[in-house]
Backbone as a chain_set.jsonl record, in Angstrom:
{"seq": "XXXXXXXXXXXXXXXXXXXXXXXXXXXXXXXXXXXXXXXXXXXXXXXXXXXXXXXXXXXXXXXXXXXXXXXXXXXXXXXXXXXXXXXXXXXXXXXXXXXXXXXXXXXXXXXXXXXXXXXXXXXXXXXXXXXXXXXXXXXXXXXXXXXX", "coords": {"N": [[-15.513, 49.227, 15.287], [-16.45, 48.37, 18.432], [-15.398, 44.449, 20.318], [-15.828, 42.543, 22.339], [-13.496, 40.557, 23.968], [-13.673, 38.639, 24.205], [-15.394, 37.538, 22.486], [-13.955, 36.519, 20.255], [-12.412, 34.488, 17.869], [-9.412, 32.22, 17.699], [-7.474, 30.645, 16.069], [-5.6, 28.249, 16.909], [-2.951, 28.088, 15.284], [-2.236, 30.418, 15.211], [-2.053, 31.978, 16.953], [0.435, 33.761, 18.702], [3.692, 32.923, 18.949], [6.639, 33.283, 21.314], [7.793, 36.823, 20.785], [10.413, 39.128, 19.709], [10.826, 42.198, 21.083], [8.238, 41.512, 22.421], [7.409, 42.663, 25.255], [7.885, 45.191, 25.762], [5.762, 45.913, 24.05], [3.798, 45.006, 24.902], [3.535, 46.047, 26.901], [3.391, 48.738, 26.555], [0.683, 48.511, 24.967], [-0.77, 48.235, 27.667], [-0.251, 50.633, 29.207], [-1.503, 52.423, 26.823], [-3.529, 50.857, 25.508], [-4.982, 49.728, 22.848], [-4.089, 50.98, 19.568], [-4.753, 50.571, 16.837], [-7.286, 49.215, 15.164], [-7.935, 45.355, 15.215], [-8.446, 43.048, 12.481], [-11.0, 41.222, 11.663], [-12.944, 38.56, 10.75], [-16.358, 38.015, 10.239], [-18.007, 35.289, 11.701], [-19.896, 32.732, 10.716], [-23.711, 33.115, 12.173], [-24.671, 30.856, 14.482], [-27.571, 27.983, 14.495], [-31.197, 29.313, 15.273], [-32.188, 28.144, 18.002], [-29.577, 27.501, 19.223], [-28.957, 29.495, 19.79], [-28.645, 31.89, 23.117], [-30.329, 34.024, 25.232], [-28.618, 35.919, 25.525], [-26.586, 35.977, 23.507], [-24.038, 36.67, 21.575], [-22.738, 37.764, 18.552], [-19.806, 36.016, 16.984], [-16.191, 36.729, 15.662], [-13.8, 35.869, 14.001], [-10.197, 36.177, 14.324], [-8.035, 37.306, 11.665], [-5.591, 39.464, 11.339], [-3.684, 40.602, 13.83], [-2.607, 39.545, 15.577], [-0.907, 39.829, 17.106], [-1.46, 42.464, 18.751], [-4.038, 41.605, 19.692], [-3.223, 39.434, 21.153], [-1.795, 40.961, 23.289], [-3.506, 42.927, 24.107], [-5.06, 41.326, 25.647], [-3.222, 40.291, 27.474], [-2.961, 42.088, 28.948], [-5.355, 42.066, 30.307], [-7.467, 43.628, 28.978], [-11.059, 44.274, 28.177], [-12.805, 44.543, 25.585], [-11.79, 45.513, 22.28], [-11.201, 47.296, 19.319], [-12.491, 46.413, 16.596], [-11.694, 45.501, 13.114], [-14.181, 44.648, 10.272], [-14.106, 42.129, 8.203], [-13.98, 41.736, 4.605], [-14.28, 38.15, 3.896], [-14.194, 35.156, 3.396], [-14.989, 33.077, 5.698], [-14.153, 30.694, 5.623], [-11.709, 30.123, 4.311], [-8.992, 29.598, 4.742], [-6.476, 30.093, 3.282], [-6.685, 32.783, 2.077], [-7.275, 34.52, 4.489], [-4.692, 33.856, 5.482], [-3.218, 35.397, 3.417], [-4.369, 37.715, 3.531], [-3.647, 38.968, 5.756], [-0.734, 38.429, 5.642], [0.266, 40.073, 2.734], [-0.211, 42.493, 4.004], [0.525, 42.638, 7.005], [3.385, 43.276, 5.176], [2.924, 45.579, 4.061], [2.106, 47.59, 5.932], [4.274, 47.671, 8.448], [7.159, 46.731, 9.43], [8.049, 43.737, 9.331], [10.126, 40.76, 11.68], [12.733, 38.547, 10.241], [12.079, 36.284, 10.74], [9.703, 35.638, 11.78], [8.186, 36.767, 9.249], [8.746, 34.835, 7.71], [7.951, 32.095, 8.826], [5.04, 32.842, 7.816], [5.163, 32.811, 5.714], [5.874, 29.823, 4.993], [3.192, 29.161, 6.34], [1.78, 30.107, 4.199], [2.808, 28.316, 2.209], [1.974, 25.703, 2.757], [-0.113, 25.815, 2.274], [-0.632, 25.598, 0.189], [0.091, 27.812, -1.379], [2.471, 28.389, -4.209], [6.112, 29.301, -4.476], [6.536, 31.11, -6.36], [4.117, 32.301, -6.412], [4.047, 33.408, -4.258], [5.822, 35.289, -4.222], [5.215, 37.148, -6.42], [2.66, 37.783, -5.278], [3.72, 39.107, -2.37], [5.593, 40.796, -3.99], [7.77, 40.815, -3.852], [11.637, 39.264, -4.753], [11.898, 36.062, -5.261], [14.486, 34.96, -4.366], [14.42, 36.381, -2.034], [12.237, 35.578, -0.312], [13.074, 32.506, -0.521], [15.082, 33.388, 0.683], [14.019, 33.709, 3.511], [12.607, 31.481, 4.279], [14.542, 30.106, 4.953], [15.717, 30.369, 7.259], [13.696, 29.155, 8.916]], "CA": [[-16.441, 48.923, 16.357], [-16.022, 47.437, 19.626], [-16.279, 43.683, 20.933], [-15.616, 41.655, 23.752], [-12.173, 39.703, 23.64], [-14.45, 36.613, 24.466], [-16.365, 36.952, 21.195], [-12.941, 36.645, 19.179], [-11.79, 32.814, 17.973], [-8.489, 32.679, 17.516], [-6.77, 29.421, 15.722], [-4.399, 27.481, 17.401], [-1.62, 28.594, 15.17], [-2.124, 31.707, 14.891], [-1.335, 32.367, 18.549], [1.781, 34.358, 18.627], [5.176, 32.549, 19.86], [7.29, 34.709, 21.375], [8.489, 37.649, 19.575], [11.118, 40.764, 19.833], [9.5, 43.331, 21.707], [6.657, 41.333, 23.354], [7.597, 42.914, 26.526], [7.742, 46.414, 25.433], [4.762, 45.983, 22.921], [2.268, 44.325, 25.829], [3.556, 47.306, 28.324], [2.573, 49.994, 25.376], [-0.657, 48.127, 24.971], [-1.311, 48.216, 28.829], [-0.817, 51.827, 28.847], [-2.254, 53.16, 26.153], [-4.442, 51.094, 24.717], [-4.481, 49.241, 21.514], [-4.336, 52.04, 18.564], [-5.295, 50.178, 15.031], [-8.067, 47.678, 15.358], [-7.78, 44.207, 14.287], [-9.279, 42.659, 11.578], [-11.42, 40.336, 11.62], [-14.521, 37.976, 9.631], [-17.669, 37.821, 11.343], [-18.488, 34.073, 11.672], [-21.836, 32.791, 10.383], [-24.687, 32.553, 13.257], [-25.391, 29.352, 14.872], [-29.103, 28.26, 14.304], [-31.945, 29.906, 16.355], [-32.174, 27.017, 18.569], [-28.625, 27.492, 19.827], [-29.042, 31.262, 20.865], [-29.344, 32.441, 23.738], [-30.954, 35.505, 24.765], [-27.424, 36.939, 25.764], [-26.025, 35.774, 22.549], [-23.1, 37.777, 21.055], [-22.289, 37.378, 17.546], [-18.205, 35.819, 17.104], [-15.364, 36.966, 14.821], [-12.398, 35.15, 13.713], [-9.231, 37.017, 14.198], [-7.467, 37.346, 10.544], [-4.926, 40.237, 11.423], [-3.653, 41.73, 14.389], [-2.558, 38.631, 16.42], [-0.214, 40.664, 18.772], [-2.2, 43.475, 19.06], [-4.46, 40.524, 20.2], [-2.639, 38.8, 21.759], [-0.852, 42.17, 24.472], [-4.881, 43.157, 24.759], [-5.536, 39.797, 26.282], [-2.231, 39.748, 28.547], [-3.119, 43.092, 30.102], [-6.746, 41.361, 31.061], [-8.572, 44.698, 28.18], [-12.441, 43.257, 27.699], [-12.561, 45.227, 25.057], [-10.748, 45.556, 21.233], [-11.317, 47.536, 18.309], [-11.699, 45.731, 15.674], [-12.937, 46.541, 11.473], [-14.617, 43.368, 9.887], [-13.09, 42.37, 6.555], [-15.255, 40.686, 3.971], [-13.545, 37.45, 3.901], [-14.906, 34.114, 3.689], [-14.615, 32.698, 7.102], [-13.84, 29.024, 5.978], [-11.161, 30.408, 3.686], [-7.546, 29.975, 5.388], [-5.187, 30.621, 2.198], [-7.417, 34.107, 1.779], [-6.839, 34.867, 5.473], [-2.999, 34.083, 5.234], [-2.464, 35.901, 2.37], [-4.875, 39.02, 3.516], [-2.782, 39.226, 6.779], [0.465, 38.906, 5.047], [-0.276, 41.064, 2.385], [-1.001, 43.472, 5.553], [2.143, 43.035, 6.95], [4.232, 43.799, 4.124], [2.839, 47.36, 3.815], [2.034, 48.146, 6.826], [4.676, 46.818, 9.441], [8.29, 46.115, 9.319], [8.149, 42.255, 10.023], [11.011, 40.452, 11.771], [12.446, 37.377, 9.471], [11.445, 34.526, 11.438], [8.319, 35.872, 11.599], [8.167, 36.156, 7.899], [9.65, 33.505, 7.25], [6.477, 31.881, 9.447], [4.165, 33.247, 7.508], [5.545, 32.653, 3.858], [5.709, 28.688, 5.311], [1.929, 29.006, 6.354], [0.857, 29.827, 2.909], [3.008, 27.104, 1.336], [1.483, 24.426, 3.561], [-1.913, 25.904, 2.422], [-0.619, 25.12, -1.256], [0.645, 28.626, -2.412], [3.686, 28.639, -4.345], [6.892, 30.283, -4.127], [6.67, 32.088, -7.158], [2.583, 33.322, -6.461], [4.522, 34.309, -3.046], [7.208, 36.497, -4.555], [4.191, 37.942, -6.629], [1.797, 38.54, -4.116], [4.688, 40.48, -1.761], [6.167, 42.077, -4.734], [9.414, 40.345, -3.495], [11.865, 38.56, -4.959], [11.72, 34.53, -5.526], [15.38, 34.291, -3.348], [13.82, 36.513, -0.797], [11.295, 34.537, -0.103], [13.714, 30.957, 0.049], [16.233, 33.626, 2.331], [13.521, 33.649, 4.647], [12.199, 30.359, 4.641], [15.541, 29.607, 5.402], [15.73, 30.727, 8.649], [13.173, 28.528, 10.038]], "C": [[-15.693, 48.149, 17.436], [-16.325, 46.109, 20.212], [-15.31, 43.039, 22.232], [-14.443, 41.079, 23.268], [-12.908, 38.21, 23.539], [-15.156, 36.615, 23.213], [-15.07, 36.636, 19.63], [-12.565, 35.388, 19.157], [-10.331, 33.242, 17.146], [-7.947, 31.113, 16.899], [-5.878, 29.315, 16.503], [-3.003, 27.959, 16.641], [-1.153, 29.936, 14.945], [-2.09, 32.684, 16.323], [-0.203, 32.525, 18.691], [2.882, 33.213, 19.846], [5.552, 34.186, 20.227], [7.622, 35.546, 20.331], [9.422, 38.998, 19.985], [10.515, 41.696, 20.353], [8.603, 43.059, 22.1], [6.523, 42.144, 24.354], [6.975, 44.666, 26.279], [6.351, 46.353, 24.998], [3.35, 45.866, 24.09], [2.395, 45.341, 26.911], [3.131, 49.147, 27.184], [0.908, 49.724, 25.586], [-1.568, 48.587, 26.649], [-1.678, 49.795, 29.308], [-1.698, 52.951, 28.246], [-3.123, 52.377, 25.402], [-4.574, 49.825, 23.325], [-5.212, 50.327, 20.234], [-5.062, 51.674, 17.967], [-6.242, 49.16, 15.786], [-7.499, 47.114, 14.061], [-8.761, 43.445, 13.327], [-9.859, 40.998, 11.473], [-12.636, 39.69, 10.386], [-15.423, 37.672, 10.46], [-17.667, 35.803, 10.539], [-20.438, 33.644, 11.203], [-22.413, 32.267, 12.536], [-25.194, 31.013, 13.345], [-26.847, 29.315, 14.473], [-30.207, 28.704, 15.579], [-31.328, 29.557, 17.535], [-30.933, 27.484, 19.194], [-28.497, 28.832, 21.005], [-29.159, 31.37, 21.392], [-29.774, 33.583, 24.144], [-29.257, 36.756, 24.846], [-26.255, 36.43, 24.37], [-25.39, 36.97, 21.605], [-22.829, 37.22, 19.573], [-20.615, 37.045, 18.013], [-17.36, 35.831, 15.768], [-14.045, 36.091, 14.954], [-10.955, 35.88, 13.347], [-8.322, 36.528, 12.708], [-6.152, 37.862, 10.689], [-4.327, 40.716, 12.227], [-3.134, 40.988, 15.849], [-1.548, 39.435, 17.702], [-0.502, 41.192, 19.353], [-3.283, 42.787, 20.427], [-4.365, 39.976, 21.521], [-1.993, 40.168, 23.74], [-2.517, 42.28, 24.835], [-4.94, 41.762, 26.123], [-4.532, 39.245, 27.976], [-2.349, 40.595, 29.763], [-4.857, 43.22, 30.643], [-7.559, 42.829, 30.129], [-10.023, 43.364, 28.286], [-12.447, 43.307, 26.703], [-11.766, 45.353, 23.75], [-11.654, 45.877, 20.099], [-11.326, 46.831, 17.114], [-12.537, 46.159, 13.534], [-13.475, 44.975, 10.894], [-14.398, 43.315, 8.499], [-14.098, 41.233, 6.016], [-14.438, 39.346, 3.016], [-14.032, 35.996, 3.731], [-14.259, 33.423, 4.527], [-14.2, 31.285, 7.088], [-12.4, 29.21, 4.762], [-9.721, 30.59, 4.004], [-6.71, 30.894, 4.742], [-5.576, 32.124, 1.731], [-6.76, 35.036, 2.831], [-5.185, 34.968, 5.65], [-2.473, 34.813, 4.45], [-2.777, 37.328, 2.452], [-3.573, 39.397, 4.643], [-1.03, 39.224, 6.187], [0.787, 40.397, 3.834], [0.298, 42.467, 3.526], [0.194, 43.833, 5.822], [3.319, 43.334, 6.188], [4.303, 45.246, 4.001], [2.528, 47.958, 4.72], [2.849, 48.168, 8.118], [6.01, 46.635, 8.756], [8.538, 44.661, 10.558], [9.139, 41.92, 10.507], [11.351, 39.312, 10.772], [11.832, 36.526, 9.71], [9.849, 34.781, 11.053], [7.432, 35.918, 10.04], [8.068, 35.229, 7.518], [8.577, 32.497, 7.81], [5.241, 31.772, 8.417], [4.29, 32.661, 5.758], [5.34, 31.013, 3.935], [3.896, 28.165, 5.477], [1.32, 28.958, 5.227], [1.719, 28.738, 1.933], [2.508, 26.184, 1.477], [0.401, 25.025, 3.052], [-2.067, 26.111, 0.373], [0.026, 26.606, -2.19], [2.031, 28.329, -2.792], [5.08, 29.447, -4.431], [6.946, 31.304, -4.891], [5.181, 32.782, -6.732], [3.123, 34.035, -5.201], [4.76, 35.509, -3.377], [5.941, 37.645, -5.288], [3.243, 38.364, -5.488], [2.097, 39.339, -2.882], [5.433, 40.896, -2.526], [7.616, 41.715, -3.933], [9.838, 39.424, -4.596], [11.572, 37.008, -4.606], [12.812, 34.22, -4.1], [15.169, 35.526, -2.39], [12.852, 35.663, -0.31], [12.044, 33.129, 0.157], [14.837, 31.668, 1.277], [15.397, 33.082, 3.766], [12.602, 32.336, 5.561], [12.976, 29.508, 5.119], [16.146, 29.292, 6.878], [15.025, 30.251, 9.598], [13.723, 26.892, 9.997]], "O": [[-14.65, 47.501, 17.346], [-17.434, 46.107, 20.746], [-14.222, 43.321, 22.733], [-14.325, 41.082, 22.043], [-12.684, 37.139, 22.975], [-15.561, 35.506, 22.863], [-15.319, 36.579, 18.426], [-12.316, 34.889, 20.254], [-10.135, 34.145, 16.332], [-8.232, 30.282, 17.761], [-5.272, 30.324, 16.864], [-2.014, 28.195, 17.334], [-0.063, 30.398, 14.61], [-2.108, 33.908, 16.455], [0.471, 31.506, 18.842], [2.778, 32.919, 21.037], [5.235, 35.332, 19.907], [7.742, 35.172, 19.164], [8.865, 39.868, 20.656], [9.421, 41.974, 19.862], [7.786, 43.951, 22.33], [5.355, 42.505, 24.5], [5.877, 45.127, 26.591], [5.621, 46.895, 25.829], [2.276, 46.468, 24.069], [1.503, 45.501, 27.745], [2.695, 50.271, 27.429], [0.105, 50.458, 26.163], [-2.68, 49.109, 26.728], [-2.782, 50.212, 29.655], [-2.311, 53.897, 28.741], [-3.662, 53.011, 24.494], [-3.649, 49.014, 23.377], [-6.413, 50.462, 20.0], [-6.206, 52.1, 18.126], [-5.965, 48.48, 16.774], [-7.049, 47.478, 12.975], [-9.942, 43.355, 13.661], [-9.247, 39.95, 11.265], [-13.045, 40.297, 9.396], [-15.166, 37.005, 11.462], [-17.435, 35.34, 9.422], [-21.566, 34.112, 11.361], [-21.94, 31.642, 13.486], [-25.841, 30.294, 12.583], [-27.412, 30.358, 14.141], [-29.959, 28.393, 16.744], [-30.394, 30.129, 18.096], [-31.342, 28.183, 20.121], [-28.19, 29.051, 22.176], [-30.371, 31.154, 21.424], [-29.608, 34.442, 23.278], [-29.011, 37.875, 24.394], [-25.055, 36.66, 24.525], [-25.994, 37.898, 21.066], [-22.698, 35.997, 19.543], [-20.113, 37.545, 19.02], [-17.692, 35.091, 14.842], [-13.471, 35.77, 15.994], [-10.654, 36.113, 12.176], [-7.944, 35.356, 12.682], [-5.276, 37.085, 10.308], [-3.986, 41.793, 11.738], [-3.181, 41.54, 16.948], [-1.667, 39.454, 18.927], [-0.24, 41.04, 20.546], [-3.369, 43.173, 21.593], [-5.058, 40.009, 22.538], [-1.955, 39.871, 24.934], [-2.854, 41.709, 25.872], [-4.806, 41.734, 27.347], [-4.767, 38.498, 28.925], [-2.102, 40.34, 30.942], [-5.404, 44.177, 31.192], [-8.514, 43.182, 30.821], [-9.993, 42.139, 28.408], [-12.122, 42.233, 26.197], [-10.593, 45.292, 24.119], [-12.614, 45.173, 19.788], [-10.255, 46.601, 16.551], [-13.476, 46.811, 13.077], [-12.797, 44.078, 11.395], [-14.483, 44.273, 7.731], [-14.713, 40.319, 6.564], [-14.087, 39.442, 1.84], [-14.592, 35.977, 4.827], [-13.093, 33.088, 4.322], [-13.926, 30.659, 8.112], [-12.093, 28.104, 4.317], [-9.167, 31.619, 3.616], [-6.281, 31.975, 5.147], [-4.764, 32.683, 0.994], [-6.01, 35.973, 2.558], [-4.575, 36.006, 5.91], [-1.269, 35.038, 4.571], [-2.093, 38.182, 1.889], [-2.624, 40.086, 4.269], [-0.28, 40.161, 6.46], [1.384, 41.438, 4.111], [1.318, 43.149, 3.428], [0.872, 44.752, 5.364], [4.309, 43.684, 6.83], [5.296, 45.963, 3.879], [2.599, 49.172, 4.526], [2.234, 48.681, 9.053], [6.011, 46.392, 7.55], [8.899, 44.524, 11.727], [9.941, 42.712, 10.013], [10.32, 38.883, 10.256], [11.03, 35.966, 8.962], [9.102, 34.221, 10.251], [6.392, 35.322, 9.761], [7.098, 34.803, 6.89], [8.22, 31.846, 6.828], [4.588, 30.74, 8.262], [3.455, 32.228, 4.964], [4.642, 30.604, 3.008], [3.403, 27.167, 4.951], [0.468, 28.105, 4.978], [1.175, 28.377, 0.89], [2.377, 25.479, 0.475], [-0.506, 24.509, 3.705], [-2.962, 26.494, -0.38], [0.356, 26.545, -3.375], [2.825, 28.028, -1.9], [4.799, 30.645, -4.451], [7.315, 32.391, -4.446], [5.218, 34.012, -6.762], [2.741, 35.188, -5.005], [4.195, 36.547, -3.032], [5.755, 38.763, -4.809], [3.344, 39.462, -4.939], [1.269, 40.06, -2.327], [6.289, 41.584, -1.97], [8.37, 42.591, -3.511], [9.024, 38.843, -5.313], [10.955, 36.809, -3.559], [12.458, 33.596, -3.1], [16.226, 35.622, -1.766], [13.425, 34.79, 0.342], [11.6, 32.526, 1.134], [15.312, 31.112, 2.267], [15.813, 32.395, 4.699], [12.175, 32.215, 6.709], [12.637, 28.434, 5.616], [16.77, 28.356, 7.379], [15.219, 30.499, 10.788], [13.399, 26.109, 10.89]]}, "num_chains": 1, "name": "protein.A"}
């Protein structure tokens, strides 16, 4: 389905630094589009009382932060996105769905990895539930943590 870029919350850290190919990636996007939607968790509804009549429901971006992120640079309203059944107060779920994600779908850069494998340690996973949960080695996982 389709929503508004304005109904999407986006965390503070989960706002892409630079990356390899921004340039290219946000001049693809501008062209054509953004292919895959991003995945998101619908947020719970405020109470009545808050609503107003032009009241949009708002999703919490999980997945797709570049994708995201290039929509947003080339001014789209607009973004595909699929809604993942996630619990929305659930970080270490979200970090781990989106990694996960990237593993099989995506050839990550390290840093960026290496990012991401750091996010779910700070959110208490360990290195070994890492290596299990990307089906990587233990000293993959410290190569790449290495690098930041």
């Amino acid at each position: 389905m389709k929503v508004l870029l304005s109904q999407l919350v986006v965390k503070k850290e989960d706002v892409p630094d630079e990356w390899l190919g921004a340039d290219e990636f946000t001049e693809s996007i501008k062209a054509r589009g953004v292919q895959e939607p991003i995945q998101v968790v619908r947020l719970p509804d405020p109470p009545k009382a808050k609503r107003g009549k032009d009241y949009k429901p708002r999703y919490l971006l999980i997945h797709g932060r570049h994708r995201w992120w290039s929509a947003k640079c080339t001014r789209q309203r607009e973004i595909d996105v699929e809604v993942v059944k996630l619990d929305p107060n659930n970080r270490r779920q979200h970090l781990e769905f989106a990694l996960v994600s990237n593993e099989v779908l995506t050839e990550v850069d390290p840093v960026t990895r290496g990012r991401r494998y750091q996010q779910l340690l700070d959110e208490g996973v360990t290195v070994e539930e890492l290596a299990d949960l990307t089906k990587k080695s233990i000293s993959f996982i410290y190569q790449h943590l290495d690098m930041l």
